[in-house]
mmCIF file of C-alpha atoms and ligand atoms in Angstrom:
data_model
loop_
_atom_site.group_PDB
_atom_site.id
_atom_site.type_symbol
_atom_site.label_atom_id
_atom_site.label_comp_id
_atom_site.label_asym_id
_atom_site.label_seq_id
_atom_site.Cartn_x
_atom_site.Cartn_y
_atom_site.Cartn_z
ATOM 1 C CA MET F 112 -67.411 148.435 6.843
ATOM 2 C CA ASN F 113 -65.756 144.520 7.174
ATOM 3 C CA GLU F 114 -65.163 144.369 2.897
ATOM 4 C CA LEU F 115 -64.310 146.576 0.018
ATOM 5 C CA PHE F 116 -66.800 149.865 -0.838
ATOM 6 C CA GLU F 117 -66.703 148.849 -4.426
ATOM 7 C CA PRO F 118 -68.927 152.165 -5.300
ATOM 8 C CA GLU F 119 -71.014 151.278 -9.180
ATOM 9 C CA ILE F 120 -69.428 154.164 -10.992
ATOM 10 C CA VAL F 121 -71.005 155.043 -14.690
ATOM 11 C CA ALA F 122 -68.762 157.365 -16.861
ATOM 12 C CA PHE F 123 -70.833 159.189 -20.173
ATOM 13 C CA VAL F 124 -68.144 159.369 -22.095
ATOM 14 C CA CYS F 125 -68.022 161.223 -26.731
ATOM 15 C CA THR F 126 -67.044 158.428 -29.075
ATOM 16 C CA TYR F 127 -64.204 161.192 -30.739
ATOM 17 C CA CYS F 128 -62.221 161.695 -27.632
ATOM 18 C CA THR F 129 -62.398 160.277 -24.757
ATOM 19 C CA TYR F 130 -63.797 156.538 -26.004
ATOM 20 C CA ALA F 131 -60.614 156.464 -27.820
ATOM 21 C CA GLY F 132 -58.405 157.479 -24.974
ATOM 22 C CA ALA F 133 -60.211 154.747 -23.051
ATOM 23 C CA ASP F 134 -59.699 152.192 -25.937
ATOM 24 C CA LEU F 135 -55.882 153.637 -26.142
ATOM 25 C CA ALA F 136 -55.981 153.285 -22.252
ATOM 26 C CA GLY F 137 -56.589 148.865 -23.011
ATOM 27 C CA THR F 138 -55.052 149.077 -26.109
ATOM 28 C CA SER F 139 -51.848 150.334 -24.278
ATOM 29 C CA ARG F 140 -52.590 146.838 -21.009
ATOM 30 C CA LEU F 141 -52.995 149.857 -19.021
ATOM 31 C CA LYS F 142 -55.316 148.290 -16.053
ATOM 32 C CA TYR F 143 -57.366 150.335 -14.558
ATOM 33 C CA ALA F 144 -60.381 150.233 -11.800
ATOM 34 C CA PRO F 145 -62.800 148.502 -13.219
ATOM 35 C CA ASN F 146 -65.814 150.309 -11.339
ATOM 36 C CA VAL F 147 -66.133 152.023 -14.128
ATOM 37 C CA ARG F 148 -69.403 150.739 -16.802
ATOM 38 C CA ILE F 149 -68.844 153.041 -20.088
ATOM 39 C CA VAL F 150 -71.317 154.877 -22.037
ATOM 40 C CA ARG F 151 -70.631 156.435 -25.444
ATOM 41 C CA LEU F 152 -72.243 158.520 -26.622
ATOM 42 C CA PRO F 153 -72.144 160.785 -30.334
ATOM 43 C CA CYS F 154 -70.549 163.946 -28.534
ATOM 44 C CA THR F 155 -70.875 165.706 -25.029
ATOM 45 C CA GLY F 156 -73.388 167.352 -26.550
ATOM 46 C CA ARG F 157 -75.267 165.053 -26.621
ATOM 47 C CA ILE F 158 -75.148 164.699 -22.728
ATOM 48 C CA SER F 159 -78.461 165.444 -21.437
ATOM 49 C CA PRO F 160 -78.440 166.637 -18.450
ATOM 50 C CA MET F 161 -80.963 163.769 -17.862
ATOM 51 C CA PHE F 162 -78.221 161.078 -17.828
ATOM 52 C CA ILE F 163 -77.836 161.708 -14.547
ATOM 53 C CA LEU F 164 -80.235 161.484 -13.267
ATOM 54 C CA LYS F 165 -81.026 158.351 -14.756
ATOM 55 C CA ALA F 166 -78.055 157.240 -13.114
ATOM 56 C CA LEU F 167 -78.057 158.140 -10.146
ATOM 57 C CA GLN F 168 -82.010 156.574 -9.940
ATOM 58 C CA LYS F 169 -80.559 153.012 -11.092
ATOM 59 C CA GLY F 170 -77.998 153.640 -8.337
ATOM 60 C CA ALA F 171 -74.939 155.264 -9.599
ATOM 61 C CA ASP F 172 -72.126 155.797 -6.779
ATOM 62 C CA GLY F 173 -70.953 158.227 -8.356
ATOM 63 C CA ILE F 174 -70.731 159.290 -12.129
ATOM 64 C CA LEU F 175 -68.272 160.304 -14.702
ATOM 65 C CA ILE F 176 -69.134 163.382 -17.393
ATOM 66 C CA SER F 177 -65.520 163.308 -20.739
ATOM 67 C CA GLY F 178 -65.281 164.607 -24.274
ATOM 68 C CA CYS F 179 -63.013 166.204 -25.563
ATOM 69 C CA HIS F 180 -61.358 169.690 -24.975
ATOM 70 C CA PRO F 181 -62.142 172.721 -25.899
ATOM 71 C CA GLY F 182 -61.694 173.130 -29.653
ATOM 72 C CA ASP F 183 -60.806 169.667 -30.252
ATOM 73 C CA CYS F 184 -64.685 168.938 -30.695
ATOM 74 C CA HIS F 185 -65.541 166.786 -33.841
ATOM 75 C CA PHE F 186 -68.380 168.723 -34.805
ATOM 76 C CA THR F 187 -66.650 171.656 -33.743
ATOM 77 C CA HIS F 188 -68.535 172.651 -30.781
ATOM 78 C CA GLY F 189 -70.481 170.287 -29.399
ATOM 79 C CA ASN F 190 -67.989 170.610 -26.127
ATOM 80 C CA TYR F 191 -68.971 174.297 -25.239
ATOM 81 C CA HIS F 192 -72.892 173.912 -24.937
ATOM 82 C CA ALA F 193 -71.859 170.503 -22.329
ATOM 83 C CA ARG F 194 -70.138 173.108 -21.153
ATOM 84 C CA ARG F 195 -72.054 175.956 -19.698
ATOM 85 C CA ARG F 196 -75.052 173.249 -19.246
ATOM 86 C CA TRP F 197 -72.692 171.237 -16.952
ATOM 87 C CA MET F 198 -71.811 174.789 -15.456
ATOM 88 C CA VAL F 199 -75.367 175.124 -14.544
ATOM 89 C CA PHE F 200 -75.750 171.691 -13.520
ATOM 90 C CA ARG F 201 -73.750 171.284 -11.896
ATOM 91 C CA ALA F 202 -74.389 174.562 -9.079
ATOM 92 C CA LEU F 203 -78.331 173.272 -9.174
ATOM 93 C CA LEU F 204 -77.058 169.326 -7.850
ATOM 94 C CA GLU F 205 -75.229 171.703 -4.916
ATOM 95 C CA PHE F 206 -77.724 173.436 -3.784
ATOM 96 C CA THR F 207 -80.176 170.741 -4.055
ATOM 97 C CA GLY F 208 -77.468 168.870 -1.569
ATOM 98 C CA ILE F 209 -76.161 165.991 -4.169
ATOM 99 C CA PRO F 210 -72.275 166.778 -3.616
ATOM 100 C CA SER F 211 -70.741 167.509 -6.761
ATOM 101 C CA GLU F 212 -67.746 165.422 -5.522
ATOM 102 C CA ARG F 213 -70.474 162.744 -6.879
ATOM 103 C CA VAL F 214 -70.566 164.356 -10.333
ATOM 104 C CA LYS F 215 -67.253 164.602 -12.639
ATOM 105 C CA TYR F 216 -66.474 166.514 -15.395
ATOM 106 C CA SER F 217 -63.403 165.803 -17.435
ATOM 107 C CA TRP F 218 -61.984 166.322 -21.682
ATOM 108 C CA ILE F 219 -59.855 164.034 -22.461
ATOM 109 C CA SER F 220 -58.351 162.672 -25.988
ATOM 110 C CA ALA F 221 -58.383 160.135 -27.757
ATOM 111 C CA ALA F 222 -54.382 161.030 -26.557
ATOM 112 C CA GLU F 223 -54.000 160.679 -23.106
ATOM 113 C CA GLY F 224 -54.467 156.597 -21.790
ATOM 114 C CA GLY F 225 -52.695 157.532 -19.504
ATOM 115 C CA LYS F 226 -55.234 159.959 -18.913
ATOM 116 C CA PHE F 227 -57.990 158.429 -19.277
ATOM 117 C CA ALA F 228 -56.511 155.035 -16.387
ATOM 118 C CA ASP F 229 -54.684 157.309 -13.775
ATOM 119 C CA LEU F 230 -58.929 159.829 -13.393
ATOM 120 C CA MET F 231 -60.687 156.196 -12.799
ATOM 121 C CA ASN F 232 -58.156 155.345 -10.153
ATOM 122 C CA SER F 233 -58.044 157.975 -9.048
ATOM 123 C CA ILE F 234 -62.180 158.495 -9.501
ATOM 124 C CA THR F 235 -63.207 154.832 -7.554
ATOM 125 C CA GLU F 236 -60.928 155.374 -4.506
ATOM 126 C CA ASP F 237 -62.672 158.683 -4.464
ATOM 127 C CA ILE F 238 -66.161 157.277 -4.082
ATOM 128 C CA ARG F 239 -65.073 154.660 -1.989
ATOM 129 C CA LYS F 240 -63.669 156.547 0.482
ATOM 130 C CA LEU F 241 -67.549 159.228 0.002
ATOM 131 C CA GLY F 242 -68.899 155.413 0.510
ATOM 132 C CA PRO F 243 -71.705 153.967 -1.306
ATOM 133 C CA PHE F 244 -74.552 157.626 -2.085
ATOM 134 C CA ASP F 245 -76.884 156.687 1.146
ATOM 135 C CA GLN F 246 -79.117 159.175 0.894
ATOM 136 C CA TYR F 247 -80.313 158.895 -2.819
ATOM 137 C CA LYS F 248 -80.438 154.808 -2.331
ATOM 138 C CA ALA F 249 -82.565 156.007 0.865
ATOM 139 C CA LEU F 250 -85.411 157.545 -2.129
ATOM 140 C CA ILE F 251 -84.911 154.494 -4.273
ATOM 141 C CA LYS F 252 -85.744 151.672 -1.632
ATOM 142 C CA GLU F 253 -89.230 154.217 -0.906
ATOM 143 C CA THR F 254 -89.649 153.609 -4.296
ATOM 144 C CA GLU F 255 -90.069 149.660 -4.200
ATOM 145 C CA ALA F 256 -91.742 149.426 -1.512
ATOM 146 C CA PRO F 257 -95.242 148.148 -1.478
ATOM 147 C CA ALA F 258 -98.086 149.935 -2.253
ATOM 148 C CA THR F 259 -100.042 152.129 1.277
ATOM 149 C CA PHE F 260 -103.964 152.673 1.145
ATOM 150 C CA MET Q 180 -108.041 191.315 -27.339
ATOM 151 C CA VAL Q 181 -106.606 192.943 -24.374
ATOM 152 C CA ILE Q 182 -105.775 189.991 -21.926
ATOM 153 C CA GLY Q 183 -105.320 192.232 -18.266
ATOM 154 C CA TYR Q 184 -107.337 191.213 -14.878
ATOM 155 C CA LYS Q 185 -110.966 190.948 -12.959
ATOM 156 C CA PRO Q 186 -112.049 190.610 -9.850
ATOM 157 C CA GLY Q 187 -111.746 186.649 -8.370
ATOM 158 C CA THR Q 188 -113.094 185.145 -5.772
ATOM 159 C CA THR Q 189 -111.585 186.256 -3.241
ATOM 160 C CA ALA Q 190 -110.803 189.396 -2.122
ATOM 161 C CA ASP Q 191 -107.067 189.178 -2.515
ATOM 162 C CA ARG Q 192 -107.204 187.372 -5.086
ATOM 163 C CA ARG Q 193 -107.647 188.606 -9.989
ATOM 164 C CA ARG Q 194 -108.157 186.209 -12.603
ATOM 165 C CA PRO Q 195 -106.875 186.014 -15.990
ATOM 166 C CA HIS Q 196 -110.201 188.030 -18.016
ATOM 167 C CA PHE Q 197 -109.324 188.720 -21.693
ATOM 168 C CA ILE Q 198 -112.362 191.217 -23.185
ATOM 169 C CA ARG Q 199 -112.751 191.659 -27.233
ATOM 170 C CA THR Q 200 -115.266 195.174 -27.707
ATOM 171 C CA PRO Q 201 -114.890 198.127 -25.745
ATOM 172 C CA GLU Q 202 -117.768 197.567 -23.363
ATOM 173 C CA GLU Q 203 -116.659 195.036 -22.451
ATOM 174 C CA ALA Q 204 -113.490 197.496 -21.445
ATOM 175 C CA ASP Q 205 -115.135 198.427 -17.239
ATOM 176 C CA GLN Q 206 -115.056 195.569 -16.048
ATOM 177 C CA LEU Q 207 -110.969 194.930 -16.215
ATOM 178 C CA VAL Q 208 -110.096 195.841 -12.666
ATOM 179 C CA LEU Q 209 -106.286 197.561 -11.861
ATOM 180 C CA ASP Q 210 -105.153 197.122 -8.748
ATOM 181 C CA SER Q 211 -102.062 196.000 -6.154
ATOM 182 C CA ALA Q 212 -103.900 192.844 -6.088
ATOM 183 C CA CYS Q 213 -102.873 192.100 -9.782
ATOM 184 C CA ILE Q 214 -99.747 189.637 -8.972
ATOM 185 C CA THR Q 215 -100.052 186.612 -11.856
ATOM 186 C CA ASN Q 216 -97.910 187.381 -14.900
ATOM 187 C CA LEU Q 217 -100.494 186.974 -17.915
ATOM 188 C CA SER Q 218 -97.905 186.426 -21.068
ATOM 189 C CA GLY Q 219 -98.203 183.032 -20.797
ATOM 190 C CA TYR Q 220 -101.727 183.143 -21.699
ATOM 191 C CA LEU Q 221 -99.665 184.390 -25.265
ATOM 192 C CA VAL Q 222 -98.113 181.641 -26.509
ATOM 193 C CA SER Q 223 -102.189 179.530 -25.786
ATOM 194 C CA GLU Q 224 -102.820 177.150 -28.549
ATOM 195 C CA GLY Q 225 -104.255 180.497 -31.589
ATOM 196 C CA LEU Q 226 -104.323 182.354 -29.135
ATOM 197 C CA LEU Q 227 -102.271 185.077 -31.752
ATOM 198 C CA SER Q 228 -102.467 183.521 -34.702
ATOM 199 C CA ASP Q 229 -105.714 186.086 -36.659
ATOM 200 C CA GLU Q 230 -102.470 187.610 -36.623
ATOM 201 C CA LYS Q 231 -104.532 191.034 -34.939
ATOM 202 C CA ALA Q 232 -102.926 192.344 -32.126
ATOM 203 C CA VAL Q 233 -102.664 191.630 -28.877
ATOM 204 C CA ALA Q 234 -102.353 194.402 -25.100
ATOM 205 C CA ILE Q 235 -101.027 192.571 -22.468
ATOM 206 C CA PHE Q 236 -101.516 194.202 -18.843
ATOM 207 C CA LEU Q 237 -97.801 193.549 -17.715
ATOM 208 C CA LYS Q 238 -95.796 194.036 -14.821
ATOM 209 C CA PRO Q 239 -92.022 193.939 -15.430
ATOM 210 C CA ASP Q 240 -91.009 190.519 -14.662
ATOM 211 C CA GLY Q 241 -94.263 190.116 -17.321
ATOM 212 C CA ILE Q 242 -92.548 192.584 -20.415
ATOM 213 C CA ARG Q 243 -89.275 190.276 -19.951
ATOM 214 C CA SER Q 244 -91.549 187.198 -20.333
ATOM 215 C CA ILE Q 245 -92.212 188.384 -23.863
ATOM 216 C CA ASN Q 246 -88.460 189.494 -24.258
ATOM 217 C CA ILE Q 247 -87.323 184.910 -23.379
ATOM 218 C CA LEU Q 248 -90.679 184.708 -25.539
ATOM 219 C CA ALA Q 249 -89.844 186.095 -29.019
ATOM 220 C CA ALA Q 250 -86.288 185.671 -28.285
ATOM 221 C CA GLU Q 251 -87.581 181.879 -28.370
ATOM 222 C CA ALA Q 252 -89.206 181.868 -31.520
ATOM 223 C CA GLN Q 253 -92.772 181.969 -29.801
ATOM 224 C CA LEU Q 254 -94.661 185.147 -30.031
ATOM 225 C CA ASN Q 255 -94.171 187.834 -32.793
ATOM 226 C CA ILE Q 256 -92.886 190.754 -31.155
ATOM 227 C CA ASP Q 257 -95.036 193.494 -32.919
ATOM 228 C CA GLN Q 258 -98.633 191.224 -32.771
ATOM 229 C CA ILE Q 259 -98.178 192.413 -28.733
ATOM 230 C CA LEU Q 260 -98.617 195.497 -26.997
ATOM 231 C CA ILE Q 261 -98.023 196.139 -23.774
ATOM 232 C CA LEU Q 262 -99.874 197.735 -20.830
ATOM 233 C CA GLY Q 263 -97.452 198.338 -18.655
ATOM 234 C CA PHE Q 264 -97.168 199.070 -14.847
ATOM 235 C CA ASP Q 265 -96.034 197.987 -11.708
ATOM 236 C CA ILE Q 266 -96.239 197.872 -7.553
ATOM 237 C CA ASN Q 267 -94.987 199.395 -5.159
ATOM 238 C CA ASP Q 268 -95.876 199.850 -1.803
ATOM 239 C CA ASN Q 269 -99.110 198.080 -2.538
ATOM 240 C CA GLN Q 270 -100.020 201.917 -5.165
ATOM 241 C CA VAL Q 271 -100.434 200.451 -8.952
ATOM 242 C CA THR Q 272 -97.883 202.690 -11.569
ATOM 243 C CA ALA Q 273 -98.578 203.378 -15.246
ATOM 244 C CA LEU Q 274 -95.392 202.809 -16.928
ATOM 245 C CA GLU Q 275 -94.875 204.920 -19.865
ATOM 246 C CA GLY Q 276 -94.045 202.178 -23.915
ATOM 247 C CA GLU Q 277 -95.962 200.525 -25.112
ATOM 248 C CA LYS Q 278 -93.927 198.398 -28.186
ATOM 249 C CA VAL Q 279 -91.390 195.717 -25.673
ATOM 250 C CA GLU Q 280 -87.771 197.483 -27.150
ATOM 251 C CA GLU Q 281 -89.158 201.014 -25.764
ATOM 252 C CA PHE Q 282 -88.747 198.876 -21.860
ATOM 253 C CA ALA Q 283 -85.492 198.276 -22.449
ATOM 254 C CA THR Q 284 -83.752 200.733 -19.356
ATOM 255 C CA LEU Q 285 -86.317 199.194 -17.485
ATOM 256 C CA ILE Q 286 -85.112 196.412 -17.805
ATOM 257 C CA GLU Q 287 -81.606 197.543 -18.026
ATOM 258 C CA SER Q 288 -81.302 198.694 -14.422
ATOM 259 C CA ILE Q 289 -83.807 196.084 -13.204
ATOM 260 C CA LYS Q 290 -80.490 193.728 -14.510
ATOM 261 C CA GLU Q 291 -78.242 196.169 -12.182
ATOM 262 C CA GLN Q 292 -80.339 195.460 -8.913
ATOM 263 C CA ALA Q 293 -80.457 191.480 -9.735
ATOM 264 C CA PRO Q 294 -77.452 190.956 -7.340
ATOM 265 C CA ASP Q 295 -79.149 192.299 -4.684
ATOM 266 C CA ALA Q 296 -82.915 191.712 -5.430
ATOM 267 C CA LEU Q 297 -81.643 187.368 -5.993
ATOM 268 C CA LYS Q 298 -80.308 187.689 -2.095
ATOM 269 C CA ASN Q 299 -83.031 185.464 0.081
ATOM 270 C CA PRO Q 300 -82.138 184.735 3.205
ATOM 271 C CA LEU Q 301 -82.780 181.252 3.333
ATOM 272 C CA LEU Q 302 -80.718 181.225 0.377
ATOM 273 C CA GLU Q 303 -77.919 182.112 1.796
ATOM 274 C CA LYS Q 304 -79.180 179.264 4.884
ATOM 275 C CA ILE Q 305 -79.381 177.292 1.917
ATOM 276 C CA GLU Q 306 -76.311 177.252 0.834
ATOM 277 C CA GLY Q 307 -74.273 178.139 4.482
ATOM 278 C CA MET Q 308 -75.237 173.726 5.010
ATOM 279 C CA THR Q 309 -73.463 170.912 4.512
ATOM 280 C CA PRO Q 310 -74.291 168.188 1.047
ATOM 281 C CA LYS Q 311 -76.215 166.303 2.966
ATOM 282 C CA GLU Q 312 -77.897 168.988 5.106
ATOM 283 C CA ARG Q 313 -79.001 170.143 1.423
ATOM 284 C CA PHE Q 314 -80.536 166.381 0.402
ATOM 285 C CA THR Q 315 -82.211 166.945 4.210
ATOM 286 C CA PHE Q 316 -83.609 170.399 3.005
ATOM 287 C CA TRP Q 317 -85.051 169.681 -0.120
ATOM 288 C CA GLN Q 318 -85.945 165.736 0.012
ATOM 289 C CA LYS Q 319 -88.088 166.820 3.127
ATOM 290 C CA GLU Q 320 -89.598 169.888 0.621
ATOM 291 C CA PHE Q 321 -89.774 167.614 -2.436
ATOM 292 C CA SER Q 322 -91.272 164.934 -0.394
ATOM 293 C CA ARG Q 323 -95.599 167.148 -0.361
ATOM 294 C CA CYS Q 324 -95.100 167.160 -4.532
ATOM 295 C CA ILE Q 325 -98.129 165.997 -5.423
ATOM 296 C CA LYS Q 326 -96.728 166.152 -9.075
ATOM 297 C CA CYS Q 327 -100.163 168.199 -10.123
ATOM 298 C CA TYR Q 328 -97.526 169.992 -12.331
ATOM 299 C CA ALA Q 329 -99.178 172.906 -11.068
ATOM 300 C CA CYS Q 330 -95.978 175.177 -11.146
ATOM 301 C CA ARG Q 331 -95.731 174.084 -15.122
ATOM 302 C CA GLN Q 332 -98.877 175.088 -15.863
ATOM 303 C CA ALA Q 333 -98.632 178.031 -14.512
ATOM 304 C CA CYS Q 334 -95.080 179.349 -15.720
ATOM 305 C CA PRO Q 335 -95.261 181.306 -19.074
ATOM 306 C CA MET Q 336 -91.681 180.060 -19.343
ATOM 307 C CA CYS Q 337 -93.527 176.683 -19.759
ATOM 308 C CA TYR Q 338 -94.878 176.472 -22.624
ATOM 309 C CA CYS Q 339 -93.945 173.068 -24.376
ATOM 310 C CA ARG Q 340 -96.417 170.856 -25.839
ATOM 311 C CA ARG Q 341 -95.119 167.803 -24.756
ATOM 312 C CA CYS Q 342 -93.406 168.090 -21.622
ATOM 313 C CA ILE Q 343 -90.214 165.568 -21.291
ATOM 314 C CA VAL Q 344 -92.496 164.025 -17.855
ATOM 315 C CA ASP Q 345 -94.966 163.203 -19.809
ATOM 316 C CA CYS Q 346 -93.004 161.166 -22.930
ATOM 317 C CA ASN Q 347 -92.066 157.803 -21.403
ATOM 318 C CA GLN Q 348 -90.113 156.672 -24.072
ATOM 319 C CA PRO Q 349 -87.757 156.122 -22.252
ATOM 320 C CA GLN Q 350 -89.358 158.105 -18.678
ATOM 321 C CA TRP Q 351 -86.694 160.202 -17.776
ATOM 322 C CA VAL Q 352 -89.485 161.071 -14.778
ATOM 323 C CA ASN Q 353 -90.781 158.765 -13.013
ATOM 324 C CA THR Q 354 -94.406 159.699 -12.688
ATOM 325 C CA SER Q 355 -95.227 158.685 -9.254
ATOM 326 C CA SER Q 356 -95.398 161.317 -6.633
ATOM 327 C CA HIS Q 357 -92.999 159.649 -4.272
ATOM 328 C CA THR Q 358 -89.947 161.360 -2.820
ATOM 329 C CA LEU Q 359 -87.229 160.332 -5.831
ATOM 330 C CA GLY Q 360 -89.525 160.177 -8.575
ATOM 331 C CA ASN Q 361 -90.437 163.536 -7.303
ATOM 332 C CA PHE Q 362 -87.129 164.896 -6.485
ATOM 333 C CA GLU Q 363 -85.874 164.195 -10.256
ATOM 334 C CA TRP Q 364 -89.504 166.414 -11.757
ATOM 335 C CA ASN Q 365 -88.243 169.866 -9.359
ATOM 336 C CA ILE Q 366 -84.513 169.489 -10.780
ATOM 337 C CA VAL Q 367 -85.537 168.940 -13.912
ATOM 338 C CA ARG Q 368 -88.352 172.435 -13.361
ATOM 339 C CA ALA Q 369 -85.260 174.494 -12.027
ATOM 340 C CA PHE Q 370 -82.969 173.151 -15.196
ATOM 341 C CA HIS Q 371 -85.110 174.162 -17.357
ATOM 342 C CA LEU Q 372 -85.647 177.561 -16.339
ATOM 343 C CA SER Q 373 -81.958 178.523 -15.269
ATOM 344 C CA GLY Q 374 -81.653 182.345 -17.075
ATOM 345 C CA ARG Q 375 -84.672 181.789 -17.979
ATOM 346 C CA CYS Q 376 -86.714 182.368 -14.753
ATOM 347 C CA VAL Q 377 -88.502 185.759 -14.656
ATOM 348 C CA GLY Q 378 -89.081 185.307 -10.926
ATOM 349 C CA CYS Q 379 -92.944 186.448 -10.981
ATOM 350 C CA GLY Q 380 -93.580 184.094 -8.666
ATOM 351 C CA ASN Q 381 -96.763 182.249 -10.429
ATOM 352 C CA CYS Q 382 -95.323 179.166 -9.582
ATOM 353 C CA ASP Q 383 -94.934 179.441 -5.654
ATOM 354 C CA ARG Q 384 -98.231 180.783 -6.000
ATOM 355 C CA ALA Q 385 -99.888 178.027 -7.761
ATOM 356 C CA CYS Q 386 -98.236 174.791 -6.120
ATOM 357 C CA PRO Q 387 -101.183 173.434 -3.657
ATOM 358 C CA VAL Q 388 -98.129 172.324 -1.233
ATOM 359 C CA ASN Q 389 -95.571 175.758 -0.972
ATOM 360 C CA ILE Q 390 -92.992 174.391 -1.839
ATOM 361 C CA PRO Q 391 -90.241 177.411 -2.529
ATOM 362 C CA LEU Q 392 -89.311 176.546 -6.298
ATOM 363 C CA ARG Q 393 -88.161 179.780 -6.627
ATOM 364 C CA LEU Q 394 -86.102 179.509 -4.385
ATOM 365 C CA ILE Q 395 -84.362 176.985 -7.138
ATOM 366 C CA ASN Q 396 -85.026 179.457 -9.842
ATOM 367 C CA ALA Q 397 -83.530 182.646 -8.115
ATOM 368 C CA LYS Q 398 -80.568 180.122 -6.963
ATOM 369 C CA MET Q 399 -79.975 179.560 -10.886
ATOM 370 C CA ALA Q 400 -80.289 182.894 -11.957
ATOM 371 C CA GLN Q 401 -77.839 183.442 -9.880
ATOM 372 C CA GLU Q 402 -75.551 181.722 -11.383
ATOM 373 C CA VAL Q 403 -76.320 182.613 -15.019
ATOM 374 C CA LEU Q 404 -75.645 186.014 -14.074
ATOM 375 C CA GLY Q 405 -72.600 185.724 -12.129
ATOM 376 C CA SER Q 406 -70.700 182.706 -14.490
ATOM 377 C CA PHE Q 407 -72.401 184.588 -17.476
ATOM 378 C CA ASP Q 408 -73.728 187.987 -17.211
ATOM 379 C CA HIS Q 409 -76.917 186.836 -18.342
ATOM 380 C CA PHE Q 410 -80.643 187.712 -17.706
ATOM 381 C CA ALA Q 411 -82.904 186.528 -18.076
ATOM 382 C CA GLY Q 412 -85.126 188.700 -20.432
ATOM 383 C CA MET Q 413 -82.652 192.069 -21.405
ATOM 384 C CA SER Q 414 -83.593 192.125 -24.844
ATOM 385 C CA HIS Q 415 -85.942 190.152 -28.108
ATOM 386 C CA THR Q 416 -82.748 188.913 -29.705
ATOM 387 C CA GLN Q 417 -81.494 187.919 -26.918
ATOM 388 C CA GLU Q 418 -79.149 184.488 -26.543
ATOM 389 C CA PRO Q 419 -80.547 181.854 -24.817
ATOM 390 C CA VAL Q 420 -78.237 181.207 -21.862
ATOM 391 C CA LEU Q 421 -77.695 177.525 -22.589
ATOM 392 C CA ALA Q 422 -78.071 177.402 -25.867
ATOM 393 C CA SER Q 423 -75.154 179.578 -26.757
ATOM 394 C CA PHE Q 424 -71.713 179.700 -25.687
ATOM 395 C CA LYS Q 425 -68.003 181.443 -25.176
ATOM 396 C CA LYS Q 426 -65.040 179.962 -26.518
ATOM 397 C CA ASP Q 427 -63.020 181.610 -22.409
ATOM 398 C CA ASP Q 428 -66.612 180.151 -20.566
ATOM 399 C CA SER Q 429 -64.837 179.486 -17.450
ATOM 400 C CA GLU Q 430 -64.287 176.567 -16.805
ATOM 401 C CA THR Q 431 -63.041 175.492 -12.725
ATOM 402 C CA PHE Q 432 -64.578 172.147 -11.992
ATOM 403 C CA ILE Q 433 -63.621 170.185 -15.763
ATOM 404 C CA LEU Q 434 -60.438 167.864 -14.696
HETATM 405 S S1 LIG G 100 -90.675 179.584 -12.882
HETATM 406 FE FE1 LIG G 100 -91.948 180.202 -11.189
HETATM 407 S S2 LIG G 100 -91.076 182.825 -10.740
HETATM 408 FE FE2 LIG G 100 -89.627 182.049 -13.015
HETATM 409 S S3 LIG G 100 -91.280 182.622 -14.766
HETATM 410 FE FE3 LIG G 100 -91.866 180.233 -14.297
HETATM 411 S S4 LIG G 100 -93.906 180.294 -12.791
HETATM 412 FE FE4 LIG G 100 -91.801 183.324 -13.221
HETATM 413 S S1 LIG G 101 -97.183 172.725 -8.598
HETATM 414 FE FE1 LIG G 101 -95.779 171.376 -6.082
HETATM 415 S S2 LIG G 101 -97.103 169.941 -6.004
HETATM 416 FE FE2 LIG G 101 -97.312 170.505 -7.896
HETATM 417 S S3 LIG G 101 -96.039 169.624 -9.331
HETATM 418 FE FE3 LIG G 101 -95.404 171.712 -9.227
HETATM 419 S S4 LIG G 101 -94.467 171.809 -6.924
HETATM 420 FE FE4 LIG G 101 -95.076 169.349 -7.028
#
């Protein structure tokens, strides 16, 4: 690869913690990789595993899911429910060959602007090293082929 | 009503049979070919709505299904009489008890054997592969799927009136049966059955292209057993594993 590969990364975040953390990174003028597209949701409990599949379907190379630290959820236990779901879904993705390096999870509070910026940078670097998710992209390409009879 | 088995189209097949009068009882058969988990019929529309008792022939996996359906508020256990049986070495034996609670010790012992029972050479082989190889393995399997949804129809745990694959606003899962859509469908199916599958094999047997569906479910059963000590269908009051949590659930992977 001559040109530097620019991965596309989607971050699903809860509005009360990680989104506020991302905001803090912005207002503190911390620079971080521009590869990340943020999707804001009310709570990690609202982040359905379907979102992960949808992001992959649309060609994402990496995904981050992030919310409030345990005990800090605005709705008291949305993140505890989410954590169980992630645990199971993560094992399922792993088993079907979607590498866990491409789907990451984190707790980032409203005060952790620095952690947010650092994580975006490190995830972007990690995915850059992995390269595009070729196996999945080949499947996407197949869907674009004209029908044959 | 009694739900049982009668002879099927070939010598080794049985089909479900629903009888309403004592005279019909001799149409029923019970032998080692009666392997289908019949519990799903209980939640078919209107079957339980007259609140009359229903007796149903069930193996231990089916009895666990009853517990799950009750725990998920799909049926009232007081309405169900269980005609329990098991098959070992082609021999049918009757199980003691008629109410689902009476099978608690039996299910307890099945849970104890589960770590060994869920072991499978192919499963271990897949676990030993690299992610790329695993992806290729499942890509090959799922590419054959024709999205007939027979696996869903056959599964007692797939009772949703409106399945996520039938929703098109938004359309989460590609409906056409190219490999991408098949991949998504099979992942969603496995996820929705995590911690709920009893391993009855109805899905496997229904699949016209022989995708090893139960293998993914077995993997997920191992996962919930190992991570949350959850074994599906222990009792009719068991909390569904993905609708409950513990504050100290493990989280080694969260950054
Ligand atoms: S997923 Fe398959 S094995 Fe599991 S309960 Fe449903 S039909 Fe039975
Ligand atoms: S039964 Fe088999 S072919 Fe039909 S939808 Fe399920 S996995 Fe696909």
